[in-house]
Amino acid sequence: MASSSRLAIADTTEAIPAISTADLHKHYGGLEVLKGIDFHANDGEVVAILGASGSGKSTFLRCLNLLELPSAGRLHIFGEEVKLRPGDANLRIADRKQIDRLRTQVAMVFQNFCLWSHMSVLDNLMEAPVHVQRRGRAEVRDEAETVLKRVGLLERANAYPAQLSGGQQQRAAIARALVMKPRVLLFDEPTSALDPELVGEVLKVMRDLAAEGRTMLIVTHEMAFARDVSSRILFLEKGRIEAEGSPQQLFGGGVNERFDQFISRFSQG
Amino acid sequence: MNLGIIELLGFGSQGWGGPLLKAAGVTLAAASCGFFLGSLLGICGASLKLARAGVLRTIGHFYTTVFRGVPEILVVYLFYFGGSVVLTNAMNSGGFPGFYSLPAFAIGVIAVGVVSGAYQTEAFRSAFLRLDRGQIEAGTACGMSKLLLLRRIIAPQTLRVALPALGNIWQSVLKETSLLSVIGLTELLRQAGTAAGSTRQPLLFYGAAAVMFLIIGRITGLILTRMENHLAKPWRR
């Protein structure tokens, strides 16, 4: 009896997804960008979100840490419902403190890096942990240096963002997200603004993160990366989930016609 | 009458060096206080003009339109003489007869502050509009509250962008404090005028005042340039 009840507890904790959305809608004026997305990502999953431009994939990702406010629907983060209240066009944040707390748990990496240009790399890393999470400076500094070492930027800790290459900036931005010790990492086209020869160094860091079992949601156009690294593909088209499945299934072809068309357009360049 | 230039500008009993230096101090003090007040008003004005509510934007727009559109000397007259009339009427009706005038220095600072605040509003506003939205968004995404964002990200970056424009405004504030001579404030121009009148040496004293304005402007300008360079350091490659 005892062992079976323990098993039941283990099952319920495992069943709580890292992030889940129910019937998530988003429209800008008359334009409906998301038409009801039901989605969940389990802890440890790496989900690649694919789709043509205008499919709503970036908007969807940005809704997950409320950079975009959905127009309707529900959002849970580790089982906790994000408190939203009705507004004019979109839902509104009902509890800013809750959102700010959850945002440190669901960290975002942007296409344009968005490092704070008036701060050194190290200060960029320490900013949120010290001022938002209110952790001790010494501990945060140690953590920041460990993370910088990991992304290969320790010797550039005192450089300013303008002094770094695009690839270095994006690695610093990933480090900035990691220092907050988030439980989920969101990547919004992390390599799209990079020169082709700098893409590899960023993807390598992301590969390492995926390999250590981190929960990651990645909007990307790097098909090979999505196929090799992700545990699940989410294919959006016109604001809906058109196809979903393991990379082996989907990239094998024949599962979804539109996905196959999308991929073939890509391989043609 | 037959004193040489050295004696006239010196610090002896016949010399005007002491009063002129003191007057230069008054000029610098009035300009600094006025500029500082203007910065506070400029930040408020910029917040109004950037506000979401239309009423607030209208108030901000009204402020900058009026005080950039009216000659500064008129603002000085209006605040000083207008204010004194209001004060006198109030005192008289309260049972205290006579004429009351407002303190020239304080009113001068307010006048300079209100006018430079209108210009600083534009400097702060356009600096804010030039900020990289992505960096503000990155702060939001890290869970920063609005106040924290303002303090840690928006304010330092806005200041850096606004500083060159603020430097120009400072230089004109410095010159425009000479208008306060019309309300009896013994600043550099008025003191030079007094000296010129009583020695019949206008060329010498107005020339000396001009040189002192230039020196003050140059030194403060250098300080501002250093600040500018310091704040621009992160953007240099």
Short mmCIF file of C-alpha atoms in Angstrom, two decimals:
data_model
loop_
_atom_site.label_atom_id
_atom_site.label_comp_id
_atom_site.label_asym_id
_atom_site.label_seq_id
_atom_site.Cartn_x
_atom_site.Cartn_y
_atom_site.Cartn_z
CA MET A 1 0.00 0.00 0.00
CA ALA A 2 2.66 2.40 1.11
CA SER A 3 4.73 1.98 -1.97
CA SER A 4 1.79 2.37 -4.30
CA SER A 5 0.68 5.63 -2.65
CA ARG A 6 4.23 6.97 -2.97
CA LEU A 7 4.08 6.03 -6.58
CA ALA A 8 0.84 7.95 -6.94
CA ILE A 9 2.45 11.08 -5.49
CA ALA A 10 5.40 10.70 -7.81
CA ASP A 11 2.95 10.41 -10.70
CA THR A 12 1.08 13.60 -9.85
CA THR A 13 4.25 15.68 -9.49
CA GLU A 14 5.48 14.36 -12.77
CA ALA A 15 2.16 15.20 -14.35
CA ILE A 16 2.41 18.92 -13.59
CA PRO A 17 3.71 20.48 -16.79
CA ALA A 18 6.34 23.21 -16.68
CA ILE A 19 4.16 25.41 -18.84
CA SER A 20 0.70 24.87 -20.17
CA THR A 21 -1.74 27.01 -22.08
CA ALA A 22 -5.42 26.45 -22.64
CA ASP A 23 -7.24 27.99 -25.58
CA LEU A 24 -4.78 30.88 -25.84
CA HIS A 25 -5.89 33.63 -28.18
CA LYS A 26 -4.19 36.82 -29.26
CA HIS A 27 -5.40 39.45 -31.65
CA TYR A 28 -4.09 42.84 -32.67
CA GLY A 29 -7.08 44.90 -33.64
CA GLY A 30 -8.91 42.76 -36.15
CA LEU A 31 -5.94 40.49 -36.85
CA GLU A 32 -6.10 37.21 -34.99
CA VAL A 33 -2.54 35.98 -34.52
CA LEU A 34 -3.21 33.09 -32.15
CA LYS A 35 -6.44 31.17 -32.59
CA GLY A 36 -6.62 29.01 -29.51
CA ILE A 37 -3.42 27.25 -28.57
CA ASP A 38 -3.59 24.26 -26.23
CA PHE A 39 -0.08 23.35 -25.31
CA HIS A 40 1.98 21.95 -22.53
CA ALA A 41 5.68 21.42 -22.04
CA ASN A 42 6.87 18.98 -19.41
CA ASP A 43 9.84 19.54 -17.19
CA GLY A 44 13.02 18.66 -19.07
CA GLU A 45 11.48 18.85 -22.51
CA VAL A 46 13.10 20.75 -25.37
CA VAL A 47 10.36 22.00 -27.65
CA ALA A 48 11.21 23.55 -30.99
CA ILE A 49 8.49 25.88 -32.21
CA LEU A 50 8.52 26.07 -35.99
CA GLY A 51 6.44 27.88 -38.53
CA ALA A 52 6.55 30.40 -41.35
CA SER A 53 6.85 34.06 -40.46
CA GLY A 54 3.45 35.31 -39.43
CA SER A 55 2.43 31.93 -38.08
CA GLY A 56 2.30 33.36 -34.57
CA LYS A 57 5.23 31.40 -33.12
CA SER A 58 7.07 34.41 -31.64
CA THR A 59 3.83 35.88 -30.34
CA PHE A 60 3.04 32.58 -28.68
CA LEU A 61 6.45 32.43 -27.01
CA ARG A 62 6.15 36.04 -25.85
CA CYS A 63 2.76 35.29 -24.31
CA LEU A 64 4.38 32.67 -22.09
CA ASN A 65 6.14 35.28 -19.98
CA LEU A 66 3.55 37.95 -20.62
CA LEU A 67 5.62 40.21 -22.85
CA GLU A 68 2.49 39.96 -24.94
CA LEU A 69 -0.79 39.82 -23.12
CA PRO A 70 -3.12 37.19 -24.55
CA SER A 71 -6.64 38.22 -25.52
CA ALA A 72 -8.17 35.11 -24.01
CA GLY A 73 -7.17 31.78 -22.55
CA ARG A 74 -5.33 30.48 -19.54
CA LEU A 75 -1.68 30.06 -18.71
CA HIS A 76 -0.19 27.83 -16.02
CA ILE A 77 3.44 27.82 -14.97
CA PHE A 78 4.41 24.78 -12.88
CA GLY A 79 0.78 24.33 -11.98
CA GLU A 80 0.35 27.92 -10.84
CA GLU A 81 -2.30 29.79 -12.77
CA VAL A 82 -1.10 33.18 -13.99
CA LYS A 83 -3.59 35.71 -12.72
CA LEU A 84 -5.10 37.67 -15.59
CA ARG A 85 -8.20 39.79 -15.62
CA PRO A 86 -10.37 40.98 -18.49
CA GLY A 87 -9.32 44.19 -20.22
CA ASP A 88 -10.35 46.21 -23.28
CA ALA A 89 -8.78 44.18 -26.06
CA ASN A 90 -6.37 41.91 -24.19
CA LEU A 91 -6.31 40.36 -20.78
CA ARG A 92 -4.51 42.41 -18.16
CA ILE A 93 -2.01 41.47 -15.51
CA ALA A 94 -3.94 41.05 -12.27
CA ASP A 95 -0.98 40.53 -9.96
CA ARG A 96 2.21 42.23 -11.07
CA LYS A 97 4.17 40.71 -8.17
CA GLN A 98 3.22 37.21 -9.27
CA ILE A 99 4.23 37.94 -12.85
CA ASP A 100 7.55 39.45 -11.83
CA ARG A 101 8.30 36.39 -9.69
CA LEU A 102 7.34 33.97 -12.47
CA ARG A 103 9.34 35.90 -15.05
CA THR A 104 12.57 35.12 -13.23
CA GLN A 105 11.55 31.46 -13.50
CA VAL A 106 10.73 31.65 -17.20
CA ALA A 107 13.71 33.47 -18.66
CA MET A 108 13.74 34.88 -22.15
CA VAL A 109 16.56 35.09 -24.69
CA PHE A 110 15.85 37.58 -27.48
CA GLN A 111 16.70 37.68 -31.15
CA ASN A 112 18.56 40.98 -30.72
CA PHE A 113 20.29 39.96 -27.47
CA CYS A 114 19.00 43.09 -25.71
CA LEU A 115 21.87 43.29 -23.27
CA TRP A 116 21.85 46.52 -21.27
CA SER A 117 24.37 48.61 -23.11
CA HIS A 118 25.37 50.82 -20.17
CA MET A 119 26.50 47.84 -18.09
CA SER A 120 29.45 45.49 -18.36
CA VAL A 121 28.76 41.84 -19.13
CA LEU A 122 29.18 40.93 -15.47
CA ASP A 123 26.81 43.70 -14.37
CA ASN A 124 24.28 42.52 -16.95
CA LEU A 125 24.41 39.07 -15.37
CA MET A 126 24.18 40.33 -11.81
CA GLU A 127 21.40 42.87 -12.34
CA ALA A 128 18.27 40.75 -12.03
CA PRO A 129 19.56 38.27 -9.42
CA VAL A 130 20.67 41.11 -7.13
CA HIS A 131 17.85 43.62 -7.70
CA VAL A 132 14.89 41.41 -8.56
CA GLN A 133 15.62 38.16 -6.78
CA ARG A 134 17.46 39.96 -3.96
CA ARG A 135 20.18 37.37 -3.71
CA GLY A 136 23.51 38.22 -2.08
CA ARG A 137 26.07 39.98 -4.31
CA ALA A 138 28.93 37.62 -3.45
CA GLU A 139 26.94 34.50 -4.24
CA VAL A 140 25.58 36.02 -7.46
CA ARG A 141 29.05 37.08 -8.55
CA ASP A 142 30.38 33.54 -8.07
CA GLU A 143 27.42 32.13 -9.96
CA ALA A 144 27.82 34.72 -12.73
CA GLU A 145 31.49 33.84 -13.14
CA THR A 146 30.71 30.15 -13.26
CA VAL A 147 28.09 30.71 -15.95
CA LEU A 148 30.36 33.03 -17.93
CA LYS A 149 33.08 30.42 -17.86
CA ARG A 150 30.61 27.92 -19.15
CA VAL A 151 29.63 30.03 -22.17
CA GLY A 152 33.29 30.88 -22.72
CA LEU A 153 33.11 34.58 -21.84
CA LEU A 154 34.82 34.78 -18.47
CA GLU A 155 37.70 36.83 -19.85
CA ARG A 156 35.17 39.30 -21.33
CA ALA A 157 33.32 39.81 -18.02
CA ASN A 158 34.27 43.48 -17.82
CA ALA A 159 33.65 44.29 -21.48
CA TYR A 160 30.61 46.28 -22.53
CA PRO A 161 28.10 44.76 -24.97
CA ALA A 162 29.17 47.13 -27.77
CA GLN A 163 32.66 45.64 -27.56
CA LEU A 164 31.44 42.09 -28.23
CA SER A 165 30.60 40.25 -31.43
CA GLY A 166 27.00 39.23 -32.02
CA GLY A 167 27.73 35.65 -31.04
CA GLN A 168 29.43 36.76 -27.84
CA GLN A 169 26.52 39.06 -27.06
CA GLN A 170 24.02 36.25 -27.49
CA ARG A 171 26.09 33.93 -25.32
CA ALA A 172 26.20 36.68 -22.68
CA ALA A 173 22.42 37.06 -22.98
CA ILE A 174 21.99 33.31 -22.44
CA ALA A 175 24.30 33.58 -19.43
CA ARG A 176 22.19 36.47 -18.12
CA ALA A 177 19.13 34.22 -18.28
CA LEU A 178 20.95 31.30 -16.63
CA VAL A 179 22.16 33.28 -13.59
CA MET A 180 18.55 33.75 -12.54
CA LYS A 181 18.39 29.95 -12.18
CA PRO A 182 15.20 29.77 -14.23
CA ARG A 183 13.19 26.59 -14.52
CA VAL A 184 12.30 27.26 -18.15
CA LEU A 185 14.29 28.97 -20.89
CA LEU A 186 12.50 30.66 -23.77
CA PHE A 187 14.49 31.41 -26.93
CA ASP A 188 13.00 33.77 -29.51
CA GLU A 189 14.92 33.17 -32.76
CA PRO A 190 18.23 33.33 -30.92
CA THR A 191 20.41 33.00 -34.02
CA SER A 192 18.38 34.98 -36.56
CA ALA A 193 20.28 38.25 -36.04
CA LEU A 194 23.70 36.62 -36.23
CA ASP A 195 26.18 36.47 -39.05
CA PRO A 196 26.23 32.87 -40.36
CA GLU A 197 29.71 32.16 -39.02
CA LEU A 198 28.61 33.11 -35.48
CA VAL A 199 25.53 30.88 -35.36
CA GLY A 200 27.48 27.77 -34.40
CA GLU A 201 28.91 29.08 -31.14
CA VAL A 202 25.43 30.00 -29.90
CA LEU A 203 23.87 26.71 -30.97
CA LYS A 204 26.65 24.85 -29.21
CA VAL A 205 25.80 26.55 -25.91
CA MET A 206 22.13 25.72 -26.44
CA ARG A 207 22.98 22.10 -27.28
CA ASP A 208 24.87 21.81 -23.98
CA LEU A 209 21.91 23.23 -22.07
CA ALA A 210 19.52 20.82 -23.72
CA ALA A 211 21.85 17.92 -22.93
CA GLU A 212 21.73 18.68 -19.22
CA GLY A 213 17.97 18.26 -19.19
CA ARG A 214 16.82 21.84 -19.09
CA THR A 215 13.31 22.79 -20.10
CA MET A 216 13.61 24.87 -23.24
CA LEU A 217 11.17 26.34 -25.72
CA ILE A 218 12.89 27.50 -28.87
CA VAL A 219 11.45 29.48 -31.74
CA THR A 220 13.92 28.90 -34.53
CA HIS A 221 14.58 28.62 -38.23
CA GLU A 222 17.54 26.29 -37.66
CA MET A 223 15.91 23.11 -38.95
CA ALA A 224 18.90 20.83 -38.37
CA PHE A 225 19.20 22.08 -34.83
CA ALA A 226 15.48 21.56 -34.19
CA ARG A 227 15.66 18.04 -35.58
CA ASP A 228 18.75 17.03 -33.61
CA VAL A 229 18.21 18.74 -30.29
CA SER A 230 14.51 19.01 -29.59
CA SER A 231 12.44 16.30 -27.99
CA ARG A 232 9.28 17.65 -29.57
CA ILE A 233 8.32 19.82 -32.51
CA LEU A 234 5.44 22.25 -32.40
CA PHE A 235 4.49 23.42 -35.87
CA LEU A 236 2.30 26.48 -36.02
CA GLU A 237 0.46 27.76 -39.02
CA LYS A 238 -1.87 30.75 -39.14
CA GLY A 239 -2.17 30.90 -35.38
CA ARG A 240 -3.02 27.23 -34.87
CA ILE A 241 -1.05 24.14 -33.98
CA GLU A 242 -0.89 22.40 -37.33
CA ALA A 243 1.31 19.52 -36.28
CA GLU A 244 2.99 18.26 -33.15
CA GLY A 245 5.25 15.33 -32.51
CA SER A 246 8.75 14.01 -32.11
CA PRO A 247 11.31 15.20 -34.65
CA GLN A 248 11.72 11.63 -35.87
CA GLN A 249 8.01 11.41 -36.66
CA LEU A 250 7.62 14.80 -38.29
CA PHE A 251 10.90 15.07 -40.15
CA GLY A 252 10.36 11.54 -41.42
CA GLY A 253 7.62 13.00 -43.59
CA GLY A 254 4.12 11.91 -44.40
CA VAL A 255 2.63 12.89 -41.06
CA ASN A 256 1.48 16.35 -42.01
CA GLU A 257 1.34 17.68 -45.52
CA ARG A 258 1.79 21.33 -44.57
CA PHE A 259 4.79 20.54 -42.41
CA ASP A 260 6.36 18.64 -45.30
CA GLN A 261 5.76 21.63 -47.59
CA PHE A 262 7.27 23.95 -44.99
CA ILE A 263 10.37 21.78 -44.69
CA SER A 264 10.80 21.43 -48.41
CA ARG A 265 10.65 25.21 -48.82
CA PHE A 266 13.43 25.39 -46.28
CA SER A 267 15.69 22.84 -47.87
CA GLN A 268 15.31 24.69 -51.16
CA GLY A 269 16.57 27.77 -49.31
CA MET B 1 39.56 109.00 -11.78
CA ASN B 2 43.07 108.33 -12.84
CA LEU B 3 43.30 104.80 -11.51
CA GLY B 4 44.87 102.21 -13.80
CA ILE B 5 43.21 99.05 -15.01
CA ILE B 6 44.94 97.02 -12.34
CA GLU B 7 43.55 99.15 -9.54
CA LEU B 8 40.06 99.27 -11.08
CA LEU B 9 39.82 95.50 -11.42
CA GLY B 10 41.90 94.80 -8.30
CA PHE B 11 40.85 93.96 -4.80
CA GLY B 12 41.98 97.20 -3.15
CA SER B 13 39.65 99.77 -1.57
CA GLN B 14 39.08 101.40 -4.99
CA GLY B 15 38.99 98.15 -6.91
CA TRP B 16 35.89 96.32 -8.21
CA GLY B 17 37.50 92.87 -8.20
CA GLY B 18 35.77 91.73 -5.00
CA PRO B 19 32.22 92.80 -5.97
CA LEU B 20 32.64 91.38 -9.48
CA LEU B 21 33.81 88.02 -8.18
CA LYS B 22 30.95 87.95 -5.72
CA ALA B 23 28.54 88.81 -8.53
CA ALA B 24 30.02 86.02 -10.63
CA GLY B 25 29.27 83.72 -7.69
CA VAL B 26 25.66 84.94 -7.69
CA THR B 27 25.42 84.29 -11.44
CA LEU B 28 26.78 80.77 -11.03
CA ALA B 29 24.49 80.07 -8.05
CA ALA B 30 21.37 81.38 -9.80
CA ALA B 31 22.20 79.46 -12.97
CA SER B 32 22.92 76.20 -11.10
CA CYS B 33 19.80 76.40 -8.93
CA GLY B 34 17.68 77.40 -11.91
CA PHE B 35 19.09 74.62 -14.06
CA PHE B 36 18.58 72.04 -11.32
CA LEU B 37 14.99 73.16 -10.82
CA GLY B 38 14.63 73.00 -14.59
CA SER B 39 15.88 69.41 -14.59
CA LEU B 40 13.22 68.40 -12.08
CA LEU B 41 10.56 70.21 -14.09
CA GLY B 42 11.98 68.74 -17.30
CA ILE B 43 11.70 65.18 -15.97
CA CYS B 44 8.11 65.87 -14.86
CA GLY B 45 7.33 67.59 -18.17
CA ALA B 46 8.76 64.69 -20.17
CA SER B 47 6.75 62.20 -18.09
CA LEU B 48 3.62 64.24 -18.78
CA LYS B 49 4.27 64.43 -22.50
CA LEU B 50 4.94 60.69 -22.66
CA ALA B 51 1.96 59.77 -20.51
CA ARG B 52 -0.78 57.53 -21.83
CA ALA B 53 -3.58 59.80 -20.58
CA GLY B 54 -4.45 62.55 -23.05
CA VAL B 55 -5.10 65.11 -20.31
CA LEU B 56 -1.57 64.74 -18.97
CA ARG B 57 -0.07 65.05 -22.44
CA THR B 58 -2.07 68.24 -22.99
CA ILE B 59 -0.76 69.73 -19.74
CA GLY B 60 2.81 68.90 -20.74
CA HIS B 61 2.29 70.30 -24.20
CA PHE B 62 0.80 73.50 -22.77
CA TYR B 63 3.80 73.95 -20.46
CA THR B 64 6.45 73.61 -23.15
CA THR B 65 4.51 75.71 -25.66
CA VAL B 66 3.99 78.60 -23.27
CA PHE B 67 7.46 78.81 -21.74
CA ARG B 68 9.34 78.27 -24.95
CA GLY B 69 7.13 80.76 -26.75
CA VAL B 70 7.21 83.70 -24.35
CA PRO B 71 10.36 85.88 -24.10
CA GLU B 72 12.28 84.93 -21.00
CA ILE B 73 12.54 88.52 -19.78
CA LEU B 74 8.75 88.71 -19.82
CA VAL B 75 8.57 85.60 -17.66
CA VAL B 76 10.99 87.24 -15.23
CA TYR B 77 8.89 90.42 -15.09
CA LEU B 78 5.69 88.44 -14.78
CA PHE B 79 6.93 86.30 -11.91
CA TYR B 80 8.65 89.14 -10.03
CA PHE B 81 6.34 92.14 -10.44
CA GLY B 82 3.19 90.12 -10.90
CA GLY B 83 4.07 88.01 -7.87
CA SER B 84 4.89 91.09 -5.80
CA VAL B 85 1.52 92.68 -6.63
CA VAL B 86 -0.27 89.51 -5.57
CA LEU B 87 1.77 89.38 -2.36
CA THR B 88 1.18 93.09 -1.62
CA ASN B 89 -2.56 92.77 -2.16
CA ALA B 90 -2.67 89.77 0.09
CA MET B 91 -0.68 91.51 2.83
CA ASN B 92 -2.72 94.73 2.55
CA SER B 93 -6.02 92.95 2.78
CA GLY B 94 -4.64 91.03 5.74
CA GLY B 95 -4.03 94.33 7.54
CA PHE B 96 -0.37 94.93 6.71
CA PRO B 97 -0.09 98.14 4.65
CA GLY B 98 2.82 99.03 2.38
CA PHE B 99 4.49 97.46 -0.65
CA TYR B 100 6.01 94.02 -0.46
CA SER B 101 8.42 92.66 -2.97
CA LEU B 102 9.44 89.06 -3.45
CA PRO B 103 13.09 88.00 -2.97
CA ALA B 104 14.84 88.59 -6.28
CA PHE B 105 17.15 85.58 -6.09
CA ALA B 106 14.40 83.06 -5.37
CA ILE B 107 12.08 84.45 -8.03
CA GLY B 108 14.96 84.62 -10.49
CA VAL B 109 15.78 80.96 -9.89
CA ILE B 110 12.14 79.99 -10.34
CA ALA B 111 11.84 81.97 -13.58
CA VAL B 112 15.05 80.49 -15.00
CA GLY B 113 14.02 77.04 -13.79
CA VAL B 114 10.56 77.14 -15.32
CA VAL B 115 11.85 78.33 -18.69
CA SER B 116 14.82 75.94 -18.87
CA GLY B 117 12.50 73.18 -17.65
CA ALA B 118 10.46 73.61 -20.81
CA TYR B 119 13.57 73.07 -22.93
CA GLN B 120 14.80 70.22 -20.73
CA THR B 121 11.41 68.56 -21.13
CA GLU B 122 12.14 68.24 -24.84
CA ALA B 123 15.69 67.02 -24.19
CA PHE B 124 14.52 64.27 -21.82
CA ARG B 125 11.57 63.34 -23.98
CA SER B 126 13.52 62.91 -27.18
CA ALA B 127 16.26 61.01 -25.32
CA PHE B 128 13.68 58.62 -23.92
CA LEU B 129 12.18 58.06 -27.35
CA ARG B 130 15.60 57.12 -28.70
CA LEU B 131 16.13 54.33 -26.15
CA ASP B 132 16.30 50.75 -27.39
CA ARG B 133 12.87 49.28 -26.58
CA GLY B 134 14.39 45.80 -26.56
CA GLN B 135 16.57 46.62 -23.57
CA ILE B 136 13.54 47.84 -21.64
CA GLU B 137 11.68 44.70 -22.64
CA ALA B 138 14.62 42.59 -21.46
CA GLY B 139 14.28 44.24 -18.05
CA THR B 140 10.57 43.50 -17.97
CA ALA B 141 11.27 39.91 -18.97
CA CYS B 142 13.64 39.59 -15.99
CA GLY B 143 10.84 40.51 -13.62
CA MET B 144 11.85 44.10 -12.98
CA SER B 145 9.16 46.33 -11.53
CA LYS B 146 8.44 49.59 -13.34
CA LEU B 147 10.30 51.58 -10.69
CA LEU B 148 13.34 49.32 -10.88
CA LEU B 149 13.34 49.54 -14.68
CA LEU B 150 13.22 53.32 -14.46
CA ARG B 151 16.03 53.50 -11.93
CA ARG B 152 18.40 50.89 -13.32
CA ILE B 153 17.83 50.93 -17.08
CA ILE B 154 15.80 53.89 -18.31
CA ALA B 155 17.26 56.72 -16.22
CA PRO B 156 20.97 56.06 -16.84
CA GLN B 157 20.46 55.53 -20.55
CA THR B 158 18.20 58.56 -20.94
CA LEU B 159 20.70 60.75 -19.10
CA ARG B 160 23.49 59.62 -21.36
CA VAL B 161 21.50 60.38 -24.51
CA ALA B 162 20.14 63.68 -23.16
CA LEU B 163 23.44 65.02 -21.86
CA PRO B 164 24.67 66.83 -24.99
CA ALA B 165 21.34 68.66 -25.31
CA LEU B 166 21.36 69.43 -21.58
CA GLY B 167 24.85 70.90 -21.99
CA ASN B 168 23.54 73.34 -24.57
CA ILE B 169 20.63 74.29 -22.34
CA TRP B 170 23.03 74.88 -19.46
CA GLN B 171 25.10 77.29 -21.55
CA SER B 172 22.03 79.34 -22.43
CA VAL B 173 20.76 79.25 -18.82
CA LEU B 174 24.09 80.66 -17.72
CA LYS B 175 23.80 83.57 -20.13
CA GLU B 176 20.15 84.19 -19.44
CA THR B 177 20.71 84.74 -15.72
CA SER B 178 21.89 88.18 -16.83
CA LEU B 179 18.19 88.96 -17.38
CA LEU B 180 17.76 88.80 -13.62
CA SER B 181 19.58 92.14 -13.42
CA VAL B 182 16.23 93.73 -14.34
CA ILE B 183 14.70 92.67 -11.03
CA GLY B 184 17.63 94.02 -9.03
CA LEU B 185 19.63 90.86 -8.51
CA THR B 186 23.28 91.85 -8.24
CA GLU B 187 24.64 89.31 -10.67
CA LEU B 188 27.55 89.79 -13.00
CA LEU B 189 25.91 92.07 -15.58
CA ARG B 190 24.34 94.37 -12.99
CA GLN B 191 27.53 94.62 -10.96
CA ALA B 192 29.51 95.41 -14.10
CA GLY B 193 26.93 98.09 -14.96
CA THR B 194 27.26 99.65 -11.52
CA ALA B 195 31.04 99.68 -11.80
CA ALA B 196 30.92 101.04 -15.34
CA GLY B 197 28.59 103.83 -14.25
CA SER B 198 30.54 104.99 -11.26
CA THR B 199 33.96 104.84 -12.96
CA ARG B 200 32.84 105.82 -16.47
CA GLN B 201 34.72 102.83 -17.80
CA PRO B 202 31.99 100.80 -19.57
CA LEU B 203 34.36 99.17 -22.03
CA LEU B 204 36.58 97.84 -19.26
CA PHE B 205 33.85 96.53 -16.98
CA TYR B 206 31.48 95.12 -19.57
CA GLY B 207 34.53 93.55 -21.17
CA ALA B 208 35.58 92.07 -17.83
CA ALA B 209 32.03 90.72 -17.31
CA ALA B 210 32.11 89.15 -20.77
CA VAL B 211 35.41 87.45 -20.00
CA MET B 212 34.03 86.14 -16.70
CA PHE B 213 30.95 84.72 -18.44
CA LEU B 214 33.22 83.00 -20.93
CA ILE B 215 35.42 81.56 -18.18
CA ILE B 216 32.46 80.20 -16.20
CA GLY B 217 30.94 78.79 -19.38
CA ARG B 218 34.21 77.16 -20.42
CA ILE B 219 34.91 75.53 -17.05
CA THR B 220 31.39 74.19 -16.60
CA GLY B 221 31.38 73.10 -20.24
CA LEU B 222 34.53 71.08 -19.66
CA ILE B 223 32.96 69.39 -16.64
CA LEU B 224 29.91 68.47 -18.73
CA THR B 225 32.07 67.13 -21.55
CA ARG B 226 33.94 64.94 -19.08
CA MET B 227 30.63 63.62 -17.75
CA GLU B 228 29.49 62.99 -21.29
CA ASN B 229 32.65 61.05 -22.12
CA HIS B 230 32.39 59.08 -18.92
CA LEU B 231 28.80 58.06 -19.61
CA ALA B 232 29.58 57.28 -23.25
CA LYS B 233 32.38 54.88 -22.31
CA PRO B 234 30.27 51.70 -22.64
CA TRP B 235 29.40 52.59 -26.23
CA ARG B 236 32.99 52.93 -27.40
CA ARG B 237 34.52 49.97 -29.10
#
